[in-house]
């Protein structure tokens, strides 16, 4: 229990948090897995110092060593089939990865590259011959590999890659070629130093015909030397993650056997006939990429957990650091007793809890789909959309939270020993890799506008605009009409059509109705704008481009609604007691601060009066005061190993001047 408590508001009974109980709730069904990773992190805690003390070369070697040693504990192979030495549990592998984000993030990303990207591509895109050839060795780290998709010329637009794999029927080989300078592979993790093998994404050409992007296993290094025809260059020092060896790769007519094609979804016969069970090239491409969704789920979870480290440090500091005699002549005030400090940190703690539970939902869906429990086309599309959305919001949250926490620790936050330097530098790129966040939110919007229709897979962006305007627009407009919205909330909230003025500010149904209204209104607005543009005869691409800010806003509103739903569901599922009360406070704080931060929109659209908007801000202040005494317990419940917090002078030891 935290001992520093502000006076509770009158009539309010403050809940007491049982920290181990809350940790158990947060850890969920994979508590054992998370604890194994926590133990490993503590054992390798010196890596946080080594990140600062070693040269880049030495640090890269050290990171590799730690990754391979951690692999020996089984923590990095949990998602692979048991017959190859894996754990056979996809959910467990997500839990392990998320927890690893409490530690050094070069280790995390190296694990992600080796086991998630490289291993994941072999597992998901390959067939038994590839599994037999590579999985056992890659799971132990004996065989290091990389995932070479991005090129200097194209990152987000994977379908436009320039590398070509031409089938040579005479030798029954593929010839891999970097066709132009901008077709060189770039930013590829593990490429500059450690990878012996690459999964290379290239345009497949068979008999002079292009069949689109496919993946091939290509040896790139023999010992320390690049293989013949392969040129590798180091990407050099980066903003962060310098324990990962990112590099560029060029291929000069590199020949690999026909079996190098990862052929789960398409194959080329020895005679040079291209075969695939999926006729439509777009659908085939998106089906292939869809199998790699796990990486996105992992990075989103990692961003959320990195935020926990920052918040744990800043909160612990704020209940020890005193500045100015504000309420007493004898003693300076604790930072966390200042209203502004509460306003800065506590809504971020609430949002972190919200995102944690949303992440739990997406991780479970991933587990169910990829374990074959619920696997149909529609569920897969929904999973991909949710994974994209949670990744975007989770990683943006990390960037924002870590900065706020750094500032909340003042000058001390700037010292490397106190973690924020590495946290900021290493998490920054989470918003870009595994899919740029803005590009991902467009994917989310595309699913919403087409309602994950079967045509969804076949559509490129222009096709999607046409589809929306021709067929789906009426449905979307009808579905999102204000009238329908009112009908849906009428039974749930008092006040009839004035529900938004009458409902209690702390009623979860009110919060949900507000976020649903915003989402549906924004989505309907996008559909109407697209239709208007097309009806006026404008170019579909220009129309889409002109409404893109609305597209992103609608997708963001959709994902925030999903996040709130996940939190509300979690709170409702708890038995009555203090944990439920505490989580309820956080849920209200998350919901109201989300509404508050978009209050201009709600006011513009008639859903918030000036008085009610002010009342919401007052209520947030009240909730912060209630959460304040619980803050330390709330961050302790994340169970970040103390060794990972580092920050010896911020989380322990004397700081506050004694009372005068
Ligand atoms: C440290 C690091 C490690 C990486 N590791 C790997 C790896 O191991 N393997 C690998 O294959 N790749 C890797 N990448 C590459 C990474 O996945 C790409 O950088 C990412 O997909 C973005 O592509 P891009 O850099 O080409 O950006 P771009 O696609 O050029 O995007 C630049 C900006 O343009 C915006 N934009 C793009 N398209 C649109 C659009 N249609 N509408 C509006 N705005 C748009 C984006 O939002 C973004 O802000 C890594 C990158 C880094 C930095």
Tab-separated table of N, CA and C in Angstrom, residues 20 77 108 141 208 220 224 239 318 321 359 401 403 483 515 582 654:
chain	number	residue	atom	x	y	z
A	20	UNK	N	-0.555	-7.719	-5.220
A	20	UNK	CA	-0.380	-9.027	-5.884
A	20	UNK	C	-1.655	-9.502	-6.597
A	77	UNK	N	10.790	-18.971	-27.826
A	77	UNK	CA	10.283	-19.919	-28.824
A	77	UNK	C	8.883	-20.421	-28.538
A	108	UNK	N	14.922	-6.712	-27.004
A	108	UNK	CA	13.538	-6.964	-27.436
A	108	UNK	C	13.437	-7.016	-28.955
A	141	UNK	N	18.606	-20.101	-31.869
A	141	UNK	CA	19.515	-19.004	-32.200
A	141	UNK	C	20.793	-19.498	-32.866
A	208	UNK	N	8.362	-14.807	-67.907
A	208	UNK	CA	8.205	-13.425	-68.360
A	208	UNK	C	6.998	-12.719	-67.774
A	220	UNK	N	22.696	-15.326	-47.103
A	220	UNK	CA	23.364	-14.055	-47.417
A	220	UNK	C	24.780	-13.982	-46.853
A	224	UNK	N	31.570	-14.819	-41.617
A	224	UNK	CA	31.461	-13.353	-41.516
A	224	UNK	C	31.318	-12.708	-42.892
A	239	UNK	N	19.085	6.465	-34.095
A	239	UNK	CA	18.617	7.286	-32.980
A	239	UNK	C	18.575	6.466	-31.687
A	318	UNK	N	7.447	11.082	-7.939
A	318	UNK	CA	6.499	12.151	-7.592
A	318	UNK	C	5.946	12.013	-6.178
A	321	UNK	N	9.628	13.347	-4.237
A	321	UNK	CA	10.218	14.640	-4.560
A	321	UNK	C	9.306	15.767	-4.067
A	359	UNK	N	-5.165	-4.615	-25.400
A	359	UNK	CA	-4.113	-5.478	-25.930
A	359	UNK	C	-4.414	-6.941	-25.573
A	401	UNK	N	3.826	9.265	-23.536
A	401	UNK	CA	3.948	9.018	-22.104
A	401	UNK	C	5.398	9.155	-21.638
A	403	UNK	N	7.804	10.886	-22.893
A	403	UNK	CA	8.192	12.306	-22.873
A	403	UNK	C	7.613	13.005	-21.640
A	483	UNK	N	-30.075	9.416	-36.233
A	483	UNK	CA	-31.362	8.867	-35.801
A	483	UNK	C	-31.191	7.458	-35.238
A	515	UNK	N	-18.465	7.873	-27.325
A	515	UNK	CA	-17.412	7.424	-28.249
A	515	UNK	C	-18.006	6.744	-29.477
A	582	UNK	N	-11.341	0.441	-7.765
A	582	UNK	CA	-10.150	1.155	-8.252
A	582	UNK	C	-10.103	1.151	-9.778
A	654	UNK	N	17.344	9.065	-0.438
A	654	UNK	CA	16.844	10.364	0.033
A	654	UNK	C	16.780	11.396	-1.088
